[in-house]
mmCIF file of N, CA, C and O in Angstrom:
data_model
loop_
_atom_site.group_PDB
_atom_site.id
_atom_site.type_symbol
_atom_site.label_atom_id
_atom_site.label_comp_id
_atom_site.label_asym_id
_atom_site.label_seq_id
_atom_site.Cartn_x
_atom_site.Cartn_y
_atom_site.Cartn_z
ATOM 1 N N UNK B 1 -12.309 209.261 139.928
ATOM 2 C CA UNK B 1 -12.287 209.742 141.285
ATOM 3 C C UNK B 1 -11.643 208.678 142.168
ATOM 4 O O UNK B 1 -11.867 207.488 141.947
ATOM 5 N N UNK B 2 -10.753 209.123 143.284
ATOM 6 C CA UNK B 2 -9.935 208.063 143.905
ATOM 7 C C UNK B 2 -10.911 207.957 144.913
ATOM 8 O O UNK B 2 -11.671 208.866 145.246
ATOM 9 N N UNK B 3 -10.856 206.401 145.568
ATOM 10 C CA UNK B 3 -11.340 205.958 146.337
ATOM 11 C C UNK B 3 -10.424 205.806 148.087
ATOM 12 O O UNK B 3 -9.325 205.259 148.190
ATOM 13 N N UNK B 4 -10.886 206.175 148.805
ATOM 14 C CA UNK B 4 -10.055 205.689 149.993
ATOM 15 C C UNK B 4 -10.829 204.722 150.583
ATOM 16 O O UNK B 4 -12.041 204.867 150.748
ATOM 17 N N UNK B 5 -9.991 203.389 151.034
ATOM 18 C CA UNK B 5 -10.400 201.966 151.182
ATOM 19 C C UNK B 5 -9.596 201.911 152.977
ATOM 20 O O UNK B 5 -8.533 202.372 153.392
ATOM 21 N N UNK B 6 -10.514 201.261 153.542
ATOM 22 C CA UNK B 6 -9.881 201.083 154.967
ATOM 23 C C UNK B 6 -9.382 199.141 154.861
ATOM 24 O O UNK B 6 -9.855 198.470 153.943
ATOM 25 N N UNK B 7 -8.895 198.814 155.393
ATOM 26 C CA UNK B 7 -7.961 197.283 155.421
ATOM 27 C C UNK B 7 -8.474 196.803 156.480
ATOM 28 O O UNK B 7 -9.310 197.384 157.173
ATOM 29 N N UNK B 8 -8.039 195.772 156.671
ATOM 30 C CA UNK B 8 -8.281 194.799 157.955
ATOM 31 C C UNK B 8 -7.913 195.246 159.043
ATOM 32 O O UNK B 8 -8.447 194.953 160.112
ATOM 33 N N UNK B 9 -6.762 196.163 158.876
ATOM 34 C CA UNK B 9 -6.041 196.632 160.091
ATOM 35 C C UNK B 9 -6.255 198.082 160.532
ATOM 36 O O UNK B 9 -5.711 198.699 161.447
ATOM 37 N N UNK B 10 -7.430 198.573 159.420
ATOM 38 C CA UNK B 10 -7.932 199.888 159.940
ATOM 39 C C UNK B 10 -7.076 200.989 159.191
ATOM 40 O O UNK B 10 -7.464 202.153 159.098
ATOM 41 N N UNK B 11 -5.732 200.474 158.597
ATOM 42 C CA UNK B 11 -5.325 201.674 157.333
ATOM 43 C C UNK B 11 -5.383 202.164 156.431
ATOM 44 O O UNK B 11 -4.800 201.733 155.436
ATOM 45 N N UNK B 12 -6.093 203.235 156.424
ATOM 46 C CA UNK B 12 -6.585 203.976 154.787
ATOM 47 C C UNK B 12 -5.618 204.150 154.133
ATOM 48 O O UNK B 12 -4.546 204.698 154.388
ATOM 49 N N UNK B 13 -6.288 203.313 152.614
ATOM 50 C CA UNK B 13 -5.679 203.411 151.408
ATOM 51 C C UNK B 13 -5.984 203.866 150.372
ATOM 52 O O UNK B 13 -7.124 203.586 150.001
ATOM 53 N N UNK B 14 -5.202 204.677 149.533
ATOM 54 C CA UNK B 14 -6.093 205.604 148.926
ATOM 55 C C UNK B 14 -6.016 204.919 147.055
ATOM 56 O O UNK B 14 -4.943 204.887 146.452
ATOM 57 N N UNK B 15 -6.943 204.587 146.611
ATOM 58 C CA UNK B 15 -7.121 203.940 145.276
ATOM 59 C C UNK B 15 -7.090 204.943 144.287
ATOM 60 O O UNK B 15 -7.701 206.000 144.446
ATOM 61 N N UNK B 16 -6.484 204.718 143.365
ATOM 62 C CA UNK B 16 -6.560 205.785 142.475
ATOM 63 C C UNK B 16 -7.116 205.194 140.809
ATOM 64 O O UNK B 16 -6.747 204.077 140.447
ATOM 65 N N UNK B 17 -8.002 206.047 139.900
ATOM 66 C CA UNK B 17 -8.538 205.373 138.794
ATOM 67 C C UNK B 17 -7.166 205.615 137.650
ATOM 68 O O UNK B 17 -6.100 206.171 137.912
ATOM 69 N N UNK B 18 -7.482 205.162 136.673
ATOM 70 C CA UNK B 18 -6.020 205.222 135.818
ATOM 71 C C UNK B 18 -5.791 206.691 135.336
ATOM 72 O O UNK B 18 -4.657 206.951 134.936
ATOM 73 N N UNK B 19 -6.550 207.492 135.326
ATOM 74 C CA UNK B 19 -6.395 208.783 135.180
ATOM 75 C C UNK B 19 -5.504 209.956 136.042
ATOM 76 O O UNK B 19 -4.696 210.865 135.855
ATOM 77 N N UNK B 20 -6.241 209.267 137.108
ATOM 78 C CA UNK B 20 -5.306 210.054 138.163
ATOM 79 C C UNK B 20 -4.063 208.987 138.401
ATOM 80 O O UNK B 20 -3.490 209.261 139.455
ATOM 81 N N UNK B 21 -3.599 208.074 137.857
ATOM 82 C CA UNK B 21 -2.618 207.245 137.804
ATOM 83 C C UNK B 21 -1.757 207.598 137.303
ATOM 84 O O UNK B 21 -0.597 207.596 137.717
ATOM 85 N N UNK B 22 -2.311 208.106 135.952
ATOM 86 C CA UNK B 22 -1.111 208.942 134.729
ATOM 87 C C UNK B 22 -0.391 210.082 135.374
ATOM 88 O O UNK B 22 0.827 210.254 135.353
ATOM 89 N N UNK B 23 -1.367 210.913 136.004
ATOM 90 C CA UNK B 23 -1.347 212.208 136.454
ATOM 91 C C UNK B 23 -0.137 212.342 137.496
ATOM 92 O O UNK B 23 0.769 213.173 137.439
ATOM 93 N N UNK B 24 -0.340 211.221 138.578
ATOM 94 C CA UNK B 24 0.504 210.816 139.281
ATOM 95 C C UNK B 24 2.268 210.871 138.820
ATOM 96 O O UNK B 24 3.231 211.572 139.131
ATOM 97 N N UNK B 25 2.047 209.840 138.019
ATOM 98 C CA UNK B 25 3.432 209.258 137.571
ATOM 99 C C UNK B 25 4.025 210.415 136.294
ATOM 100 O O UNK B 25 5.135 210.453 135.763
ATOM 101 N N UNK B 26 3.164 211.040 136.134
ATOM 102 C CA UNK B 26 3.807 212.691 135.269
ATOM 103 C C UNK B 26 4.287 213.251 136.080
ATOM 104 O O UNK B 26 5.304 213.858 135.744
ATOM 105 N N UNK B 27 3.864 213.362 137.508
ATOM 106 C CA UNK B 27 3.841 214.529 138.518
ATOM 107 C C UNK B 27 5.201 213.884 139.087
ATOM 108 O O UNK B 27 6.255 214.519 139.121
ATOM 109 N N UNK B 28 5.084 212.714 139.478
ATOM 110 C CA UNK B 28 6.737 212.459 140.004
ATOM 111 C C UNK B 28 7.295 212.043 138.931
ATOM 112 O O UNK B 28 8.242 211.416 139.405
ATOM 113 N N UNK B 29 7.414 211.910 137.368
ATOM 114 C CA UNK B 29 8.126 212.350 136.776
ATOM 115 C C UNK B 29 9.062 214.126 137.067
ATOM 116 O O UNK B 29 10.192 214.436 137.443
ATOM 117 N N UNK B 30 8.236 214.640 136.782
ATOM 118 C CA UNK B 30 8.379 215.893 136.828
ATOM 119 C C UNK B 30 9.647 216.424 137.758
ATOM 120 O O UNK B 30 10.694 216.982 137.432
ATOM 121 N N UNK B 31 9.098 216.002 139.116
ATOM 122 C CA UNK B 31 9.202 216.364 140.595
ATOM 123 C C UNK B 31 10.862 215.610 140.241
ATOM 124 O O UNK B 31 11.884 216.289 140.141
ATOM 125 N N UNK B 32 10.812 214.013 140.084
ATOM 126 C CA UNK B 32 12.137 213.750 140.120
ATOM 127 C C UNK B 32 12.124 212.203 141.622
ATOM 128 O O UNK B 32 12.909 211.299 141.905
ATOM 129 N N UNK B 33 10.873 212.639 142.141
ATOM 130 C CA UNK B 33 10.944 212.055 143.550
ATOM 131 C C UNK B 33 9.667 210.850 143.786
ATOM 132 O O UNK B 33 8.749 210.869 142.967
ATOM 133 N N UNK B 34 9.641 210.108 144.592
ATOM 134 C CA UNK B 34 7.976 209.840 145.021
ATOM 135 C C UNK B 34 7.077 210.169 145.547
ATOM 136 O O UNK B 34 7.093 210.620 146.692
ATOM 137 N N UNK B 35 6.075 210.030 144.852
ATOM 138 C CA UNK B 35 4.630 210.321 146.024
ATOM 139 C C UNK B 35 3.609 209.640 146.059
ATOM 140 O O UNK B 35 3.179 208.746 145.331
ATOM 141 N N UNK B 36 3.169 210.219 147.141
ATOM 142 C CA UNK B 36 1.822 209.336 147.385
ATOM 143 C C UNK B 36 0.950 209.119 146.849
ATOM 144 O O UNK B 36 1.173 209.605 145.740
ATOM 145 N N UNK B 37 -0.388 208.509 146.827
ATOM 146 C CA UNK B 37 -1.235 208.395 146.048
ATOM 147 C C UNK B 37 -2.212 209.826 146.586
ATOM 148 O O UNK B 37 -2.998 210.348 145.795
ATOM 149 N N UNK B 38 -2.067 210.261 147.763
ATOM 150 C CA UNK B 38 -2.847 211.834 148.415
ATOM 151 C C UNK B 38 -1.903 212.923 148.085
ATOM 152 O O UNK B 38 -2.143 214.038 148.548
ATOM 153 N N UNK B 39 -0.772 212.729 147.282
ATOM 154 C CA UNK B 39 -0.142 214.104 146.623
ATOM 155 C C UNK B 39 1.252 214.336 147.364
ATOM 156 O O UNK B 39 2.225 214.826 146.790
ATOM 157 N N UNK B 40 1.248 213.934 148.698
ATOM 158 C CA UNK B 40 2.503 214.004 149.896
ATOM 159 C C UNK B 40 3.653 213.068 148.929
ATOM 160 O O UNK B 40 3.504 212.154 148.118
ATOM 161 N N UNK B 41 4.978 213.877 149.522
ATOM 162 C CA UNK B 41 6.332 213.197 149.008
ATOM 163 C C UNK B 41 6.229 212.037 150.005
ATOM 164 O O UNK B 41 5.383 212.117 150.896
ATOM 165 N N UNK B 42 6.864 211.185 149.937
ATOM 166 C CA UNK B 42 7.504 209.971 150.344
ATOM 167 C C UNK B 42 8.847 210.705 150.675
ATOM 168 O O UNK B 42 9.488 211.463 149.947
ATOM 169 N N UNK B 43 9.211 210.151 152.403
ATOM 170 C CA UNK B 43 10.299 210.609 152.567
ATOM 171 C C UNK B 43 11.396 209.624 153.739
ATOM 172 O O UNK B 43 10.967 208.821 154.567
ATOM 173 N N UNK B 44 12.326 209.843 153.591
ATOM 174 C CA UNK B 44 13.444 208.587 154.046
ATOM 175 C C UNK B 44 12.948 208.701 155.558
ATOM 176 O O UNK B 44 12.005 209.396 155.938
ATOM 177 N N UNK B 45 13.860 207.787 156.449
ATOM 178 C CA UNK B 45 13.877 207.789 157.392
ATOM 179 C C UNK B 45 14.713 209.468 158.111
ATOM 180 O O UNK B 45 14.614 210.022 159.206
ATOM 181 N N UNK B 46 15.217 209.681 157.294
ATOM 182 C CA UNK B 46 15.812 211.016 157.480
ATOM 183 C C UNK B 46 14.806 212.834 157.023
ATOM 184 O O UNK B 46 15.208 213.997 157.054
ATOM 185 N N UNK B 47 13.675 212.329 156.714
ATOM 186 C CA UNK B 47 13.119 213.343 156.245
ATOM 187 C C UNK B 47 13.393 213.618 154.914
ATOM 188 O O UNK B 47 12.509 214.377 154.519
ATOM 189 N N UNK B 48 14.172 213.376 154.043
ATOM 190 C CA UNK B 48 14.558 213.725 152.501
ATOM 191 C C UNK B 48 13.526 213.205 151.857
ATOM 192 O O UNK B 48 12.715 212.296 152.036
ATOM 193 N N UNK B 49 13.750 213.972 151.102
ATOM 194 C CA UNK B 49 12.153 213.092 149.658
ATOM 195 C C UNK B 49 13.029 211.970 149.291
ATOM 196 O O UNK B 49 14.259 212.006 149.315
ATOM 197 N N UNK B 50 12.298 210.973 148.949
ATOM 198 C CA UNK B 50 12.946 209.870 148.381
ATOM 199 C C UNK B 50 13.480 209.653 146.425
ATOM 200 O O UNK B 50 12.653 209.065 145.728
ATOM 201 N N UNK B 51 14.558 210.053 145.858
ATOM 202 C CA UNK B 51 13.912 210.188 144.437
ATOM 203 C C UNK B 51 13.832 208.600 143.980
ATOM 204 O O UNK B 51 13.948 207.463 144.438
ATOM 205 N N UNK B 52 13.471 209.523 142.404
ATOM 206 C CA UNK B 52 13.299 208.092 141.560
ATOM 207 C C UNK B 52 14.694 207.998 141.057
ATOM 208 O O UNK B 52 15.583 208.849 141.087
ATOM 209 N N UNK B 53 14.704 206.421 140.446
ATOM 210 C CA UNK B 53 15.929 205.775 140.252
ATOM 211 C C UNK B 53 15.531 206.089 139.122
ATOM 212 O O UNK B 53 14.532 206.768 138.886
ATOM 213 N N UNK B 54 16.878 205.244 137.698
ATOM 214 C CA UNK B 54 16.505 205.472 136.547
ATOM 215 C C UNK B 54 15.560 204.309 135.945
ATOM 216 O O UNK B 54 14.915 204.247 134.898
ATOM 217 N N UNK B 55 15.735 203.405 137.028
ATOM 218 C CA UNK B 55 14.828 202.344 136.198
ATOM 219 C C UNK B 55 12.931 202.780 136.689
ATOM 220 O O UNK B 55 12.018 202.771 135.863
ATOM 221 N N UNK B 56 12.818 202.999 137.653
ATOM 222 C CA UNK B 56 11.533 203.795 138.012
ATOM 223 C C UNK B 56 11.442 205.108 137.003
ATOM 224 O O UNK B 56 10.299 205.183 136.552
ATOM 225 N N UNK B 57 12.077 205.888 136.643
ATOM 226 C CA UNK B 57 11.936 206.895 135.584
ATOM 227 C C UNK B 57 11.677 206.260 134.322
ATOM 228 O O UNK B 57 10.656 206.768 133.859
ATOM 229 N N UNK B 58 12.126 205.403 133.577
ATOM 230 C CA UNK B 58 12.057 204.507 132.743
ATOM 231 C C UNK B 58 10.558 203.724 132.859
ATOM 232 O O UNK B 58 10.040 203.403 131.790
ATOM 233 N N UNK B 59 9.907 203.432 134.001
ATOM 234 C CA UNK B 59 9.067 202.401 134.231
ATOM 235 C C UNK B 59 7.636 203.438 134.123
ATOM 236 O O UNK B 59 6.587 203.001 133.649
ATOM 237 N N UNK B 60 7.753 204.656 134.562
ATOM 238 C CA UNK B 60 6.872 205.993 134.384
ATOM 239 C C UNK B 60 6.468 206.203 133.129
ATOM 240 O O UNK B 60 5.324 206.239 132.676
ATOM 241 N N UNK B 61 8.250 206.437 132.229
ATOM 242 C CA UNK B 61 8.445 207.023 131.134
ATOM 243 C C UNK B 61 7.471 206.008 130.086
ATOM 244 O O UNK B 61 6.594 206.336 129.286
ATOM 245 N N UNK B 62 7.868 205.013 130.351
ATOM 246 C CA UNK B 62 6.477 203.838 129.080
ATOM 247 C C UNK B 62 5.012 203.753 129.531
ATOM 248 O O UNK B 62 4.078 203.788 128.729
ATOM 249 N N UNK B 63 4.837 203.620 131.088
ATOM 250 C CA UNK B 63 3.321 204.091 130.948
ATOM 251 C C UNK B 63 2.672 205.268 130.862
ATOM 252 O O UNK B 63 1.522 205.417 131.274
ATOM 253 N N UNK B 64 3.265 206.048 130.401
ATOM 254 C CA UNK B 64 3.017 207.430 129.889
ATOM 255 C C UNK B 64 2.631 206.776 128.183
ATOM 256 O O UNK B 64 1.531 206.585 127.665
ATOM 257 N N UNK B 65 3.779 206.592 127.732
ATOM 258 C CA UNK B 65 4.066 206.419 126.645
ATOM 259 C C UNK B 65 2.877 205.233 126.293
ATOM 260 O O UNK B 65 2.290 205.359 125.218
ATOM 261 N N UNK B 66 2.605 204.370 126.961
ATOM 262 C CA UNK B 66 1.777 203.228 126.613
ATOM 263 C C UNK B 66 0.270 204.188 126.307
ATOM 264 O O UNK B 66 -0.435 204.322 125.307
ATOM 265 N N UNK B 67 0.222 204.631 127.424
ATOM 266 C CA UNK B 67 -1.272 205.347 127.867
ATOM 267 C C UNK B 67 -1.636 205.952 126.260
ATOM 268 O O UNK B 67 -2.465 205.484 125.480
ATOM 269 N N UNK B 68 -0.613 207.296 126.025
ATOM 270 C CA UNK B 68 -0.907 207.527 124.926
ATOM 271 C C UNK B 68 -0.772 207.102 123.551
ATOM 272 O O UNK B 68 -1.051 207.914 122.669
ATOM 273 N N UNK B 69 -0.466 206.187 123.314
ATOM 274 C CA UNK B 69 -0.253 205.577 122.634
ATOM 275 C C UNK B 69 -1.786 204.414 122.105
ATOM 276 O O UNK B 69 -2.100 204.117 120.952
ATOM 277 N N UNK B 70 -2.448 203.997 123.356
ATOM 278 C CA UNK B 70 -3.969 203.893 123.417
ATOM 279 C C UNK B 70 -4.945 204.818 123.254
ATOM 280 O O UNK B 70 -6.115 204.453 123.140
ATOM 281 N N UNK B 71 -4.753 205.531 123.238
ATOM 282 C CA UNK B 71 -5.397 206.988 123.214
ATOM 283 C C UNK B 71 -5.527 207.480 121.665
ATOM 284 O O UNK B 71 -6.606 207.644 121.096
ATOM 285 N N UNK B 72 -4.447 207.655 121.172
ATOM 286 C CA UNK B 72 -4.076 207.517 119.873
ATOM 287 C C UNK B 72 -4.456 206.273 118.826
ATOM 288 O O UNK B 72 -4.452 206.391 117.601
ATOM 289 N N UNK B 73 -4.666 205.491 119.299
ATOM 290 C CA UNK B 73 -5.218 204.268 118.695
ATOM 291 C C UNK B 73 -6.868 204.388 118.727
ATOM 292 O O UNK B 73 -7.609 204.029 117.812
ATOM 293 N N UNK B 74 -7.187 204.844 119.707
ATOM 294 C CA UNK B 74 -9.131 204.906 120.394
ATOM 295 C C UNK B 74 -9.241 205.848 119.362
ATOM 296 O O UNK B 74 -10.048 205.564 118.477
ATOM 297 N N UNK B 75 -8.601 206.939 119.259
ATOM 298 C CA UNK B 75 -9.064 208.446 118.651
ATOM 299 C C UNK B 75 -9.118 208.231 116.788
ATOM 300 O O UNK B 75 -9.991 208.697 116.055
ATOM 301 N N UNK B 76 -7.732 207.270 116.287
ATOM 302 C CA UNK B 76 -7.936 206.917 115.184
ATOM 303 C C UNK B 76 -8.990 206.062 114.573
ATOM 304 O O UNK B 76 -9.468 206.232 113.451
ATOM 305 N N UNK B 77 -9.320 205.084 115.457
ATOM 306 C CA UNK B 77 -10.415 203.738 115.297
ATOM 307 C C UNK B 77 -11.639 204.708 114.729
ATOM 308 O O UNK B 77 -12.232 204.745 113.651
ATOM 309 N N UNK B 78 -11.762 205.642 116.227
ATOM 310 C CA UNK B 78 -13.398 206.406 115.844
ATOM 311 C C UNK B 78 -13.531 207.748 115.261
ATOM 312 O O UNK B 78 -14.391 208.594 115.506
ATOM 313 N N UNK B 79 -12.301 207.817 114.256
ATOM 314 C CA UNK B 79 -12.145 209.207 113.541
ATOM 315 C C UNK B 79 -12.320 210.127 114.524
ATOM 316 O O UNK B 79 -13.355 210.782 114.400
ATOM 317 N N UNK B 80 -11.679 210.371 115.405
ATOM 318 C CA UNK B 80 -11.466 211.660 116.337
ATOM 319 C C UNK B 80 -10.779 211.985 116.477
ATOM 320 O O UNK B 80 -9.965 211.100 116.740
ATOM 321 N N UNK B 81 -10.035 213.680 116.525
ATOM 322 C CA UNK B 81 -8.686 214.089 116.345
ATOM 323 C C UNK B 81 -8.510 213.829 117.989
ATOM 324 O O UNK B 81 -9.470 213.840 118.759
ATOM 325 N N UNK B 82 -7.239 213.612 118.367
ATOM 326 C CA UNK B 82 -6.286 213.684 119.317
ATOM 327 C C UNK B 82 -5.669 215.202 119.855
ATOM 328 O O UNK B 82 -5.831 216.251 119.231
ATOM 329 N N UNK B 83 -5.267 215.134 120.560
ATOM 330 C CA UNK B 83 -4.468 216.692 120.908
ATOM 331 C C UNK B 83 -3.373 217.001 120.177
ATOM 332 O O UNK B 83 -2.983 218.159 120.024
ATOM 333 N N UNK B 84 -2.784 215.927 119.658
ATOM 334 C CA UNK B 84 -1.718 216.474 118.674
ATOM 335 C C UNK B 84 -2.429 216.972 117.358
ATOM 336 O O UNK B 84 -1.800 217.937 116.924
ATOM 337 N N UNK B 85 -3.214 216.748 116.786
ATOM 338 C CA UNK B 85 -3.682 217.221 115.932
ATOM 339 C C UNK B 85 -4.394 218.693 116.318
ATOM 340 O O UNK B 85 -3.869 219.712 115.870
ATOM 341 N N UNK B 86 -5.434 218.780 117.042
ATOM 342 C CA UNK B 86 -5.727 220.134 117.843
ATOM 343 C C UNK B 86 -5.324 221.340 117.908
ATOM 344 O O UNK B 86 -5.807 222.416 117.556
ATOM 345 N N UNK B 87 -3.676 220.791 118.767
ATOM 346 C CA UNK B 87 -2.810 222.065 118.959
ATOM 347 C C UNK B 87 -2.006 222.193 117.301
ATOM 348 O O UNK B 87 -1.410 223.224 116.987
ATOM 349 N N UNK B 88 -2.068 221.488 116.748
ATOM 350 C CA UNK B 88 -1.203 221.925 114.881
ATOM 351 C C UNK B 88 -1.604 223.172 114.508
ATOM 352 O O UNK B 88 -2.423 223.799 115.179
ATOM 353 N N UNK B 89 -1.089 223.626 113.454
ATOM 354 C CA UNK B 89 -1.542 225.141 112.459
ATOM 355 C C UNK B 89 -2.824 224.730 112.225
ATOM 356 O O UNK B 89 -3.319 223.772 111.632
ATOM 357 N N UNK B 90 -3.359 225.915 112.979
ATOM 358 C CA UNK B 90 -5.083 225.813 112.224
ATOM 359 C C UNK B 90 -5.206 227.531 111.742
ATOM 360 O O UNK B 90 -6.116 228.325 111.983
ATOM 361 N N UNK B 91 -4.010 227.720 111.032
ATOM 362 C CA UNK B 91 -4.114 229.447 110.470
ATOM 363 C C UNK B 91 -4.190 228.951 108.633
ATOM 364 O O UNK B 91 -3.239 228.720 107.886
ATOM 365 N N UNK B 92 -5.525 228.917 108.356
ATOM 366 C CA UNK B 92 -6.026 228.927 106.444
ATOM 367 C C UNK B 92 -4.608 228.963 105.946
ATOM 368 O O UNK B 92 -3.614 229.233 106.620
ATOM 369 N N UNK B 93 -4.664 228.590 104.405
ATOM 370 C CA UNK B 93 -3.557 228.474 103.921
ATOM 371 C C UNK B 93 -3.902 229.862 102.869
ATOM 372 O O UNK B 93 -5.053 230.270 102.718
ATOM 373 N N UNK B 94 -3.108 230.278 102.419
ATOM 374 C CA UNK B 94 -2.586 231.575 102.431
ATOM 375 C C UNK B 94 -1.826 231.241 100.541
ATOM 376 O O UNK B 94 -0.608 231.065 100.575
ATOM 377 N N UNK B 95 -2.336 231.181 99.386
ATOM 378 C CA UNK B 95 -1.763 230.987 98.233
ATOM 379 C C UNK B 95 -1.084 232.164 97.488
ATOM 380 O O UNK B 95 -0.543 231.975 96.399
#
């Protein structure tokens, strides 16, 4: 659950846990653009959404990739299937 934190100067900031972190950086994957940590685009001085560059797409693209990649490691350690395993053929085999 994200936290909103007020500053010295009285501006709320909105904290986010690593979950909704991932979620985030999928979502402006996705989108192409930035956003906020409250869901709003980020936008120029001109009103345009701001996009992502390729090195920010790149910088998304591995903590995605990192994330699951831990995930996959947690799930193997304690014998627990993962979602890739989950969604596979689970239709009996058929001789």
């Amino acid at each position: 659950m994200s936290v909103i934190w007020k500053n010295k100067k009285g501006k709320e900031i909105t904290l986010l846990n690593p979950s909704e972190k991932g979620r985030k950086c999928a979502d402006e994957l996705r989108a192409g653009v930035h956003a906020t940590n409250d869901g709003m685009l980020k936008r120029d001085r001109y009103g345009n959404p701001i996009p992502l560059t390729d090195t920010e797409k790149a910088w998304r693209g591995g903590y995605l990739a990192a994330r699951r990649d831990s995930a996959n490691c947690y799930n193997f350690q304690h014998g627990k299937q993962g979602k890739k395993n989950k969604r596979g053929n689970n239709y009996p085999a058929v001789y």
